[in-house]
PDB file of C-alpha atoms and ligand atoms in Angstrom:
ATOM      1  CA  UNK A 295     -24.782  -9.414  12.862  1.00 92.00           C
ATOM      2  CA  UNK A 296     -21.606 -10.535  10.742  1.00 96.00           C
ATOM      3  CA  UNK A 297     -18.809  -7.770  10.947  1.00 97.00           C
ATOM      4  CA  UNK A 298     -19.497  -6.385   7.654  1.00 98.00           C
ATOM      5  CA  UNK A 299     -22.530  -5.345   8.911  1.00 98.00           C
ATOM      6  CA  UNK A 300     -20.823  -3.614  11.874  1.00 98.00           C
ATOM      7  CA  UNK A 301     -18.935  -1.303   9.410  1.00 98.00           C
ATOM      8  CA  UNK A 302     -20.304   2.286   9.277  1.00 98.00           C
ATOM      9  CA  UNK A 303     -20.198   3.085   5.318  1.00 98.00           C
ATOM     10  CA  UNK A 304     -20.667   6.796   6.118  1.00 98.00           C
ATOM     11  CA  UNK A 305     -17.331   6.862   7.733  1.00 98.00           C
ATOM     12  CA  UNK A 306     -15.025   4.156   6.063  1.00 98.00           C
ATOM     13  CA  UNK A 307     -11.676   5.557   5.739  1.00 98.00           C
ATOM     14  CA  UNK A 308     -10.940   6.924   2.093  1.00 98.00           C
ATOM     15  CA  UNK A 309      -7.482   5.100   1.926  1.00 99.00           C
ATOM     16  CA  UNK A 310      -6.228   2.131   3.486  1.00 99.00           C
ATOM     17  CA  UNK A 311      -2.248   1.085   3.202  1.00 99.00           C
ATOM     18  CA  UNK A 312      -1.312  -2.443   3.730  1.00 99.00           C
ATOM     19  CA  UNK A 313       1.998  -3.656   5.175  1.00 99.00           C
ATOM     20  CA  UNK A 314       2.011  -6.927   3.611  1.00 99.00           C
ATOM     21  CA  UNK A 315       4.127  -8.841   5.861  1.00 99.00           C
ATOM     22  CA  UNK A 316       5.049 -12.535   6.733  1.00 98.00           C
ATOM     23  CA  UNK A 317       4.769 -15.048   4.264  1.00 98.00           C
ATOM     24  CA  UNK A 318       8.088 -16.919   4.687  1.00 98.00           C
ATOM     25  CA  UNK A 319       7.162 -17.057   8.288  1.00 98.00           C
ATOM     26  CA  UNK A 320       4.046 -18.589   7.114  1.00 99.00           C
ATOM     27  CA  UNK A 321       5.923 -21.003   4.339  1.00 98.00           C
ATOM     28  CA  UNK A 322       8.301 -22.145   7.392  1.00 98.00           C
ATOM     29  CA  UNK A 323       5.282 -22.857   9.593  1.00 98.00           C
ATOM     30  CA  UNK A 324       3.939 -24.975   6.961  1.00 98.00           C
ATOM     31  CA  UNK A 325       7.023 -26.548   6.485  1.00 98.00           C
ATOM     32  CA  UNK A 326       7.348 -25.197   3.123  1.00 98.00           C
ATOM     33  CA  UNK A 327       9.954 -22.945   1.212  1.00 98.00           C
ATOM     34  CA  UNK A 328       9.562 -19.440   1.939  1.00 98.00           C
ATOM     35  CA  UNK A 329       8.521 -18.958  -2.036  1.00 98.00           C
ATOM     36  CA  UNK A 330       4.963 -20.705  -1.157  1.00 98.00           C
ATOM     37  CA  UNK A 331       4.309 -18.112   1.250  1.00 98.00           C
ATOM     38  CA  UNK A 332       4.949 -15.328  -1.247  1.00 98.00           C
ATOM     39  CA  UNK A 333       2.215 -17.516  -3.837  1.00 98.00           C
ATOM     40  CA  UNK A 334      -0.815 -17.925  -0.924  1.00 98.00           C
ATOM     41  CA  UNK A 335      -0.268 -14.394   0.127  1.00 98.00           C
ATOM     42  CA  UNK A 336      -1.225 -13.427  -3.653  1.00 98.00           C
ATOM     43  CA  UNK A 337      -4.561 -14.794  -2.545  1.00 98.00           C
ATOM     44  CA  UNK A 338      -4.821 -12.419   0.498  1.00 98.00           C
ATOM     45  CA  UNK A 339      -4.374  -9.504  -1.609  1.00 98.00           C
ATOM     46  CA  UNK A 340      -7.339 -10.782  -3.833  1.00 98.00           C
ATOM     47  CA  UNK A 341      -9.369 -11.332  -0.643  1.00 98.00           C
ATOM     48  CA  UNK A 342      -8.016  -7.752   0.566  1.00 98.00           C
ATOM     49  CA  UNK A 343      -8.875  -5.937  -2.847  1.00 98.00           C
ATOM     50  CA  UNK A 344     -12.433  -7.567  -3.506  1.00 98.00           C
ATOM     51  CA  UNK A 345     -13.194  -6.515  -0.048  1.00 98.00           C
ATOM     52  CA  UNK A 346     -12.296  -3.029  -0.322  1.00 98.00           C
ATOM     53  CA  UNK A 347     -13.849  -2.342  -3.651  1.00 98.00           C
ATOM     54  CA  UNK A 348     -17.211  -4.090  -2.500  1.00 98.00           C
ATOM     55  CA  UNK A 349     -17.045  -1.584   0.903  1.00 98.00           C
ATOM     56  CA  UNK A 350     -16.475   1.416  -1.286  1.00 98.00           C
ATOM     57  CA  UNK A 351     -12.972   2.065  -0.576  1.00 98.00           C
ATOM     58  CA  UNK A 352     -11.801   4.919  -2.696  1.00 98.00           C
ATOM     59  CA  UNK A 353      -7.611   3.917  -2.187  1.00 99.00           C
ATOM     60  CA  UNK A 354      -6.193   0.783  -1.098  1.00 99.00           C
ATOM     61  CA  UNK A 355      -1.975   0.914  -1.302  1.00 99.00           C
ATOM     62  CA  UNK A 356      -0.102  -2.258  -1.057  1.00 99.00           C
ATOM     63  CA  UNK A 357       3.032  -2.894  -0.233  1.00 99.00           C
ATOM     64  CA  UNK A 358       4.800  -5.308  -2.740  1.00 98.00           C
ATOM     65  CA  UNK A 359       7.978  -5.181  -2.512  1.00 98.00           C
ATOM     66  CA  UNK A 360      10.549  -2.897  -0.548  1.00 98.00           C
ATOM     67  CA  UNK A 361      14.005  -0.867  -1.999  1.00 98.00           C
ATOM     68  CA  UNK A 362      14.946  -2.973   0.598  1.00 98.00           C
ATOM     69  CA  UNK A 363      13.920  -6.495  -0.331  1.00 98.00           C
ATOM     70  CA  UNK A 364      16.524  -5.639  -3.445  1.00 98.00           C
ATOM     71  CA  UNK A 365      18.677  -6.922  -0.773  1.00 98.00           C
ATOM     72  CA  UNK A 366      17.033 -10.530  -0.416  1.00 98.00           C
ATOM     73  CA  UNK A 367      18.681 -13.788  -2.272  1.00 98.00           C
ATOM     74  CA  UNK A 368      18.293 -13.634  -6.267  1.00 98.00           C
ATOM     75  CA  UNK A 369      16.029 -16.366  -6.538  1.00 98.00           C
ATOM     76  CA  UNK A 370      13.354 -15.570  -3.958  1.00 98.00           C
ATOM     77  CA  UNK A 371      13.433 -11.889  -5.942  1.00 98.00           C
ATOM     78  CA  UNK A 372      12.949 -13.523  -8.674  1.00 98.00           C
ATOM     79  CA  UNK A 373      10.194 -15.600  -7.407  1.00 98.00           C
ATOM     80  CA  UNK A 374       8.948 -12.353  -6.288  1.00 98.00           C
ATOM     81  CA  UNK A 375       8.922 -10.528  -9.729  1.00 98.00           C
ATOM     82  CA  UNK A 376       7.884 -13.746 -11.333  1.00 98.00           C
ATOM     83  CA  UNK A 377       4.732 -13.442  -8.888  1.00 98.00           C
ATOM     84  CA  UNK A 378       4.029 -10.216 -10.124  1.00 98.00           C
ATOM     85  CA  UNK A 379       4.035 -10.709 -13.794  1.00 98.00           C
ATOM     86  CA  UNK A 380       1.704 -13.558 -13.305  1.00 98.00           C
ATOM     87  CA  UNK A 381      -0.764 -12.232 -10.909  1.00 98.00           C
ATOM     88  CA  UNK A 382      -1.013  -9.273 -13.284  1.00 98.00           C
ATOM     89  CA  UNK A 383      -1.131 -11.652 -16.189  1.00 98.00           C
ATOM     90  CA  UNK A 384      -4.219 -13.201 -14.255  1.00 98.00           C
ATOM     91  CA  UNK A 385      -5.747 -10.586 -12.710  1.00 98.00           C
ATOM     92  CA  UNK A 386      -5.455  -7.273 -15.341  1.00 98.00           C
ATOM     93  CA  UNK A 387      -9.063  -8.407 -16.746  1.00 98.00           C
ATOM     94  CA  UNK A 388     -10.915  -8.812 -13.398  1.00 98.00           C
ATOM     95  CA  UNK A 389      -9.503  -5.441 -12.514  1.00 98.00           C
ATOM     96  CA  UNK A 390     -11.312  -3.671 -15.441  1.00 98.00           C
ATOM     97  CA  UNK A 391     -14.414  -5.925 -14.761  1.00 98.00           C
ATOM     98  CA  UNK A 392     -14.342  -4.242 -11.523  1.00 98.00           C
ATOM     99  CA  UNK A 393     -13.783  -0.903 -12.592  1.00 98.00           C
ATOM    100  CA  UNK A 394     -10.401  -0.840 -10.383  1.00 98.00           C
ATOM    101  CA  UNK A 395      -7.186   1.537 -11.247  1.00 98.00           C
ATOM    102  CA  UNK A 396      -3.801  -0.089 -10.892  1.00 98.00           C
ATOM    103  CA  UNK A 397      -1.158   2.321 -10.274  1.00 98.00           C
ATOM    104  CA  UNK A 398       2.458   2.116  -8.218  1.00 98.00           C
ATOM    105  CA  UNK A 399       5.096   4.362  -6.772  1.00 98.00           C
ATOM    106  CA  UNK A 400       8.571   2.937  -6.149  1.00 98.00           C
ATOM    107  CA  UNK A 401      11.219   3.032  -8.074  1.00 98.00           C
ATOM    108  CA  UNK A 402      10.325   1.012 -11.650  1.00 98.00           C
ATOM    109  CA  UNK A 403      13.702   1.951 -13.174  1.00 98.00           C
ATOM    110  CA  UNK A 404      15.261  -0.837 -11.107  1.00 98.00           C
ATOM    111  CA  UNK A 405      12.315  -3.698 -12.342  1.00 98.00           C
ATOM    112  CA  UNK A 406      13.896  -5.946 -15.478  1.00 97.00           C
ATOM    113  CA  UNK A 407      11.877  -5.034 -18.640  1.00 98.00           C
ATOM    114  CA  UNK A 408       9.145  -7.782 -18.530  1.00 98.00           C
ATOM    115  CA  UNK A 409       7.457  -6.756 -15.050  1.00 98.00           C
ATOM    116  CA  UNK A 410       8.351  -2.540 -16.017  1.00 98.00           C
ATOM    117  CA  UNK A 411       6.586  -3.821 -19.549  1.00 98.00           C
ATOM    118  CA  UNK A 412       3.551  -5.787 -17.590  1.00 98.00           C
ATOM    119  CA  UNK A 413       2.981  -3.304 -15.069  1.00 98.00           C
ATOM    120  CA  UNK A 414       2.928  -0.452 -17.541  1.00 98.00           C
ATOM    121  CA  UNK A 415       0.358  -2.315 -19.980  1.00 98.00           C
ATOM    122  CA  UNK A 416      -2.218  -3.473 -16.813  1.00 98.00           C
ATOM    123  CA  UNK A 417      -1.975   0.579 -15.497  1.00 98.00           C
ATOM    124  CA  UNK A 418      -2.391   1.750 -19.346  1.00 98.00           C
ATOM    125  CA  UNK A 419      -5.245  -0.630 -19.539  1.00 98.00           C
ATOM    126  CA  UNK A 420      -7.180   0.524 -16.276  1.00 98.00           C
ATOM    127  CA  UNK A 421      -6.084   4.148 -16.559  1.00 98.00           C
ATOM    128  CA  UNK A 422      -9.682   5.471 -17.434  1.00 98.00           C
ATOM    129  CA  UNK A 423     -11.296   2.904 -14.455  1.00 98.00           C
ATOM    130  CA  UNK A 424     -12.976   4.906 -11.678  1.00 98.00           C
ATOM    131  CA  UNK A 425     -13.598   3.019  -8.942  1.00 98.00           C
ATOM    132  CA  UNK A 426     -10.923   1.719  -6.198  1.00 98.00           C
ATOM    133  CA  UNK A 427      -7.393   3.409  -7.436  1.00 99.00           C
ATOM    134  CA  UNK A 428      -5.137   0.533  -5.724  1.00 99.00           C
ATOM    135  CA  UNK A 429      -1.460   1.364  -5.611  1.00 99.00           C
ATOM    136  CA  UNK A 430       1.390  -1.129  -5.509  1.00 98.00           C
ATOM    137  CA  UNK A 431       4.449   0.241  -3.503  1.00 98.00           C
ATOM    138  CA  UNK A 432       6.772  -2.102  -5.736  1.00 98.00           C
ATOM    139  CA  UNK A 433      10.838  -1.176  -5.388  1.00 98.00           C
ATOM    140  CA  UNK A 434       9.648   1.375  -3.126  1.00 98.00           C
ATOM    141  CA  UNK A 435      10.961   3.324   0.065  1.00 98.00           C
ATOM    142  CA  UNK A 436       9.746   6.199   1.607  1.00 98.00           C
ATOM    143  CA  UNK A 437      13.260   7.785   2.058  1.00 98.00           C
ATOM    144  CA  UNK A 438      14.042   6.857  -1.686  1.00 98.00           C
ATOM    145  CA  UNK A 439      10.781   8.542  -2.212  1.00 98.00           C
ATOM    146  CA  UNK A 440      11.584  11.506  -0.180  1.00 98.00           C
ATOM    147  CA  UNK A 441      15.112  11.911  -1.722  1.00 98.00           C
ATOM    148  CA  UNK A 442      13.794  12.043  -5.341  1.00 98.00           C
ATOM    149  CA  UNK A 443      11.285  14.472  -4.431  1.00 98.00           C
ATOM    150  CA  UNK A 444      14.436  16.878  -2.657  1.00 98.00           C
ATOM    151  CA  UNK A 445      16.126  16.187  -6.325  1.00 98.00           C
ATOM    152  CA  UNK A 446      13.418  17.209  -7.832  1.00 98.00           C
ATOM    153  CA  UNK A 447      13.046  20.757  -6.053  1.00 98.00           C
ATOM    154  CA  UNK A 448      16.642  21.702  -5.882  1.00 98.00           C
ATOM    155  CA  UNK A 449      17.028  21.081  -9.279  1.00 98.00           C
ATOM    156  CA  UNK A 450      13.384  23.344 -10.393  1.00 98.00           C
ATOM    157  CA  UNK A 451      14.844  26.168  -7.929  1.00 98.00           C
ATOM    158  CA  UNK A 452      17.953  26.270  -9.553  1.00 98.00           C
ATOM    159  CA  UNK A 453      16.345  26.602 -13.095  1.00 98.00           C
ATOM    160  CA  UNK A 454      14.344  29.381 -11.411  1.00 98.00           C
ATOM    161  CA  UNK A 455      10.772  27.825 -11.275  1.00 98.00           C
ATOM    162  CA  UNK A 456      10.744  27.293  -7.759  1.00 98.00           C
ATOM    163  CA  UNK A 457      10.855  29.940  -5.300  1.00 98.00           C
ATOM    164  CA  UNK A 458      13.008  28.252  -1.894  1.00 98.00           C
ATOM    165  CA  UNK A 459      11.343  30.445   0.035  1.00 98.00           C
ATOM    166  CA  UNK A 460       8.032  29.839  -1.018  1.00 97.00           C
ATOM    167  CA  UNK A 461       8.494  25.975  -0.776  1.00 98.00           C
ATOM    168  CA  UNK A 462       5.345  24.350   1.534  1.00 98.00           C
ATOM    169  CA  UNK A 463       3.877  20.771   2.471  1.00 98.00           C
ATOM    170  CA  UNK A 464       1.927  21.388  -0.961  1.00 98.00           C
ATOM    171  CA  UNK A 465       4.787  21.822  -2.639  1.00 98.00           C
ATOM    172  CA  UNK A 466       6.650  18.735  -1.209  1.00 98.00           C
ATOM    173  CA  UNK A 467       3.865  16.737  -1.796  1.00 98.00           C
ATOM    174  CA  UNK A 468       3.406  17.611  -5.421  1.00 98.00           C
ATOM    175  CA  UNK A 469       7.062  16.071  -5.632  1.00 98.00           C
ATOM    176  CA  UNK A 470       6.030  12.351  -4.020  1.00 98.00           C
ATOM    177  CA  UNK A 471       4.979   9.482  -5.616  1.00 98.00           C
ATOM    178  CA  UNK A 472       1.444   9.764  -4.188  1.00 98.00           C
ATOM    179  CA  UNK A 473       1.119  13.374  -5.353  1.00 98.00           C
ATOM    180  CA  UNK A 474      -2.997  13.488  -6.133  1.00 97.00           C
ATOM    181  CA  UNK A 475      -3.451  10.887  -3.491  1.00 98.00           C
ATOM    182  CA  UNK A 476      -4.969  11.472  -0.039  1.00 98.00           C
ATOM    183  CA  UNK A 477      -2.559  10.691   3.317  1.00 98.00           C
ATOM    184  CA  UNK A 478      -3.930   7.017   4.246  1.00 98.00           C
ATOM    185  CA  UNK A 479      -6.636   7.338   6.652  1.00 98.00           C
ATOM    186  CA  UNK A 480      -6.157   3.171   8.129  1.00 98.00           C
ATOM    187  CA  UNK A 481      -2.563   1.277   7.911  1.00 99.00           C
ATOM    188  CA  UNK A 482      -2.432  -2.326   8.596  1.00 99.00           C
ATOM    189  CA  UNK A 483       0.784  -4.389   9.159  1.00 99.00           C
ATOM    190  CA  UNK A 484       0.835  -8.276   9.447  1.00 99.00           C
ATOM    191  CA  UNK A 485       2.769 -10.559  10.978  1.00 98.00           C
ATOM    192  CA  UNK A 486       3.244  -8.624  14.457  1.00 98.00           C
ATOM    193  CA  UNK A 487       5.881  -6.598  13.857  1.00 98.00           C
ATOM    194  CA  UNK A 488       6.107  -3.016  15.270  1.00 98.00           C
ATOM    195  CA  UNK A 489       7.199  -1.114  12.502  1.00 98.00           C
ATOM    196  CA  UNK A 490       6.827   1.216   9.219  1.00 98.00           C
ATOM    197  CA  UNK A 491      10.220  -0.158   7.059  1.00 98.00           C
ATOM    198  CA  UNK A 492      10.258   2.719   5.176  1.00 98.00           C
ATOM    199  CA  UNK A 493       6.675   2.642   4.305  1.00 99.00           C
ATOM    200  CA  UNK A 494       5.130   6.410   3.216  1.00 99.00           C
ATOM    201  CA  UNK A 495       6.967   8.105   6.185  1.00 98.00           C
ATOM    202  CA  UNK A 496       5.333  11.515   5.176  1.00 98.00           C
ATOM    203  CA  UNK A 497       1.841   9.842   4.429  1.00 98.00           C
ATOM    204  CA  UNK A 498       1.187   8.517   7.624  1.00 98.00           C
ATOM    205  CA  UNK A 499       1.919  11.706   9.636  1.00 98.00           C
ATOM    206  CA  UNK A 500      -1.775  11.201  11.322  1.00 98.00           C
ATOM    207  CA  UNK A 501      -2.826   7.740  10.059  1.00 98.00           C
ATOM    208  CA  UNK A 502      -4.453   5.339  12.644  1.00 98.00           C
ATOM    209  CA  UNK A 503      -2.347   2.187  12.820  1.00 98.00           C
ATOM    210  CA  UNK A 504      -3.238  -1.128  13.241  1.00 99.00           C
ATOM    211  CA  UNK A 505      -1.090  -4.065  13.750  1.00 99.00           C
ATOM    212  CA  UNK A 506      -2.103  -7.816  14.173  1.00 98.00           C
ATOM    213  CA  UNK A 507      -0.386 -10.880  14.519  1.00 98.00           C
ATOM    214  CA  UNK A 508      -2.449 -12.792  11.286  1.00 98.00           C
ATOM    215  CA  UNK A 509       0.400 -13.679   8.917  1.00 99.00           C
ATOM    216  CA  UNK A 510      -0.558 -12.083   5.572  1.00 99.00           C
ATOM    217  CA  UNK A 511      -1.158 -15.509   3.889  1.00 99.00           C
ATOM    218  CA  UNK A 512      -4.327 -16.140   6.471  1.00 99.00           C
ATOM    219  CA  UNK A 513      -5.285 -12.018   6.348  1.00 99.00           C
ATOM    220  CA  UNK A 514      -8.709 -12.645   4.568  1.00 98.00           C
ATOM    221  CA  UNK A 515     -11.770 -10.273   3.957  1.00 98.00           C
ATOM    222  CA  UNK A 516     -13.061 -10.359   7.797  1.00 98.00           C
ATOM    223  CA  UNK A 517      -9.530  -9.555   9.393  1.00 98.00           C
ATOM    224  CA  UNK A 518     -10.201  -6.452   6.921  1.00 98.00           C
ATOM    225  CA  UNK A 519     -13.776  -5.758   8.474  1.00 98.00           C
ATOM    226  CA  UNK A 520     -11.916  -6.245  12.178  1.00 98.00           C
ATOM    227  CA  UNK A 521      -9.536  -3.416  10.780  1.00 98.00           C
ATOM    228  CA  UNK A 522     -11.763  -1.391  10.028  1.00 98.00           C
ATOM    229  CA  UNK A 523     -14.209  -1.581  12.631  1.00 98.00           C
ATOM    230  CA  UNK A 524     -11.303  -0.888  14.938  1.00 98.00           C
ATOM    231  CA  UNK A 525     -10.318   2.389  12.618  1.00 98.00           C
ATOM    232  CA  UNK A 526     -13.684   3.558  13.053  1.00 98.00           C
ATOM    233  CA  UNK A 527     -13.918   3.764  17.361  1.00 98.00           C
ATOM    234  CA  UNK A 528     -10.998   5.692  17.399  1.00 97.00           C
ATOM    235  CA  UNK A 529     -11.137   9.544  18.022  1.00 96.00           C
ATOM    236  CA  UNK A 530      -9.070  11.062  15.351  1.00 96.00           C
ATOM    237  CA  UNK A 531      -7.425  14.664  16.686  1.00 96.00           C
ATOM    238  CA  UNK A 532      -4.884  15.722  14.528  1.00 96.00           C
ATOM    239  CA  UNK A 533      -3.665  17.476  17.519  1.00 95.00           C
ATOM    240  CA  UNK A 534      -6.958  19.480  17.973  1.00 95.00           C
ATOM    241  CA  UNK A 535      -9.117  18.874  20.660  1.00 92.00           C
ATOM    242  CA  UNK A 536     -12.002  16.499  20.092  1.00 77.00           C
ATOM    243  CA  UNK A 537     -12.363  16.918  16.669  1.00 61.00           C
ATOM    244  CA  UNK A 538     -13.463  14.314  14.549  1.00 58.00           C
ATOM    245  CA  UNK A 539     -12.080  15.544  11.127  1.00 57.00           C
ATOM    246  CA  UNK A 540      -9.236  18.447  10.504  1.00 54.00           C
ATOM    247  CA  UNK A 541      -9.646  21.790  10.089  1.00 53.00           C
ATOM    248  CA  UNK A 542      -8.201  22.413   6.967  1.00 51.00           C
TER     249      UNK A 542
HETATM  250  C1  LIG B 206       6.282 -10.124   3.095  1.00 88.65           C
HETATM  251  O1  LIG B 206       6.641 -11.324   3.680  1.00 88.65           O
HETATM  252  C2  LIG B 206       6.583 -10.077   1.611  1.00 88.65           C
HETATM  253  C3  LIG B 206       7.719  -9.217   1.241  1.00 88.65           C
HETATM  254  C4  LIG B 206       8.415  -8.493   2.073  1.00 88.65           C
HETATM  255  C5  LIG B 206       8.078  -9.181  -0.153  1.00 88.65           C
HETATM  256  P1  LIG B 206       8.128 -11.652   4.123  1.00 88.65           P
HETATM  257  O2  LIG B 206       8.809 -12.317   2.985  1.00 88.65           O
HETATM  258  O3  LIG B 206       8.812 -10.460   4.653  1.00 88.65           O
HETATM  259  O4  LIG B 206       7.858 -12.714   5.270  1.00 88.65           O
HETATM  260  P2  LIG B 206       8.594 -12.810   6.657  1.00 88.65           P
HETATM  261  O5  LIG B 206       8.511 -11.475   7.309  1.00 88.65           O
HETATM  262  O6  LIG B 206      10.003 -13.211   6.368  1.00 88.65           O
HETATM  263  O7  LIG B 206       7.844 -13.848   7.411  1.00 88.65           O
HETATM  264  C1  LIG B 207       8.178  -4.757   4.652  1.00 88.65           C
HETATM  265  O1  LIG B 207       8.392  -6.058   5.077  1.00 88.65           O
HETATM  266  C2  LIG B 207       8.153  -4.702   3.156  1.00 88.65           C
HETATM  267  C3  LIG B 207       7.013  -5.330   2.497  1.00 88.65           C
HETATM  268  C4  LIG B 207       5.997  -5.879   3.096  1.00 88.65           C
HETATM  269  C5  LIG B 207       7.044  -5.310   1.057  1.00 88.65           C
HETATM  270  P1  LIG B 207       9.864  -6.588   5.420  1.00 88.65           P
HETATM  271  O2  LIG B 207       9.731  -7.993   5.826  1.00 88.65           O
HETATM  272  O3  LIG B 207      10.773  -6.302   4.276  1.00 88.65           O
HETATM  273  O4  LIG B 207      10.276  -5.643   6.634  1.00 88.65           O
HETATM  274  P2  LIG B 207      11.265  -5.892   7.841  1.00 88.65           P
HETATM  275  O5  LIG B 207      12.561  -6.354   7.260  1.00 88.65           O
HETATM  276  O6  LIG B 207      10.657  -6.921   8.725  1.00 88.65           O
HETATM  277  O7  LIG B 207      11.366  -4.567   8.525  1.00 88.65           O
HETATM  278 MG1  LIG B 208       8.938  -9.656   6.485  1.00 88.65          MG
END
């Protein structure tokens, strides 16, 4: 039985979230500059979105590039941003052939025209698509996130729309960059490292997480399958008692 067979499509998770993580350690490994890593892990996120639309995946977010990673050296940004334009130069076409929605949170103000131009045009020209709604978390951190969305609602109570005490988890939701989006159900993180860096802090309040050692560049369509095989033997609670979805 390959492992695609061993997924359950009744019970695949609605919205996976990707920690795309290690490619310079890859580059280095390979003896290469760390800008290499960044171009072979652009074919892990084709592996990663092809497999995802072809299980029936309804949200697949991927994170691209960190508030952070502003913080790197200029020219492996650049090489970053330069990736981006090109990929979606590439890849805008396929995306409509496959009846796949690009859309991103993060922070866009901050991109340089051409890749704020590119990205706009390639979500303008998949807006009406249907099928997988992927999400690229580009310039984006969770507390940036969170602090726009606090902006947001002090400034619509003070004009008197908002009532403070009436403010809920809907309405702090409606103020994030995922509004409309379900919480991830499945988050993956390469490259063995323990940790969220800043990654949808509020979203993953009950997500199962699942970390493995694969550098991104050599994540491919089975380590996907292994991730989600592993998603589906866990016992999710939400701090019930042997529940298997919440009580909303
Ligand atoms: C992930 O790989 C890509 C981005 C953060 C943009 P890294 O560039 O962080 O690779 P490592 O973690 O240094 O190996
Ligand atoms: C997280 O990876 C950000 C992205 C994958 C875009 P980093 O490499 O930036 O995270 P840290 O520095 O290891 O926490
Ligand atoms: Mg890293």
């Amino acid at each position: 039985m390959s492992l695609r067979q061993k997924i359950d499509s009744t019970r695949l998770p609605a919205h996976i979230a990707i920690i795309m993580d290690g490619n310079g350690r890859w580059a280095i490994r390979h003896g290469l500059d760390r800008i290499f890593g960044h171009q072979k892990g652009v074919e892990s996120v084709r592996a990663v979105i092809e497999a995802s639309a072809e299980l029936g995946i309804k949200y697949l977010s991927l994170y691209a590039f960190s508030t952070e990673n502003w913080g790197r050296p200029d020219d492996e940004v650049s090489a970053l941003m330069g990736l981006m334009v090109s990929s979606l130069n590439n890849e805008t076409e396929t995306l409509i052939k496959n009846n796949i929605r690009l859309t991103s949170i993060g922070d866009l103000a901050r991109l340089t025209p051409d890749v704020r131009e590119r990205l706009n045009e390639t979500m303008r020209l998949t807006g009406a698509c249907s099928g997988l709604t992927l999400i690229v978390a580009l310039s984006y951190s969770s507390r940036w996130e969170i602090t726009e969305a606090v902006r947001k609602i002090a400034a619509e109570t003070a004009e008197g729309k908002l009532n403070a005490a009436l403010i809920d988890e809907a309405e702090i939701e409606k103020h994030l960059a995922t509004r409309g989006i379900p919480d991830p159900d499945l988050m993956i993180r390469t490259s063995g490292e323990l940790r969220i860096s800043n990654f949808l802090l509020w979203q993953l309040a009950y997500s199962e997480l699942y970390f493995t050692e694969k550098l991104w560049p050599d994540f491919g369509k089975e380590d996907l399958y292994d991730a989600v095989i592993d998603y589906q033997k866990r016992e999710r609670r939400f701090g019930k008692t042997n529940v298997r979805s919440p009580e909303k």
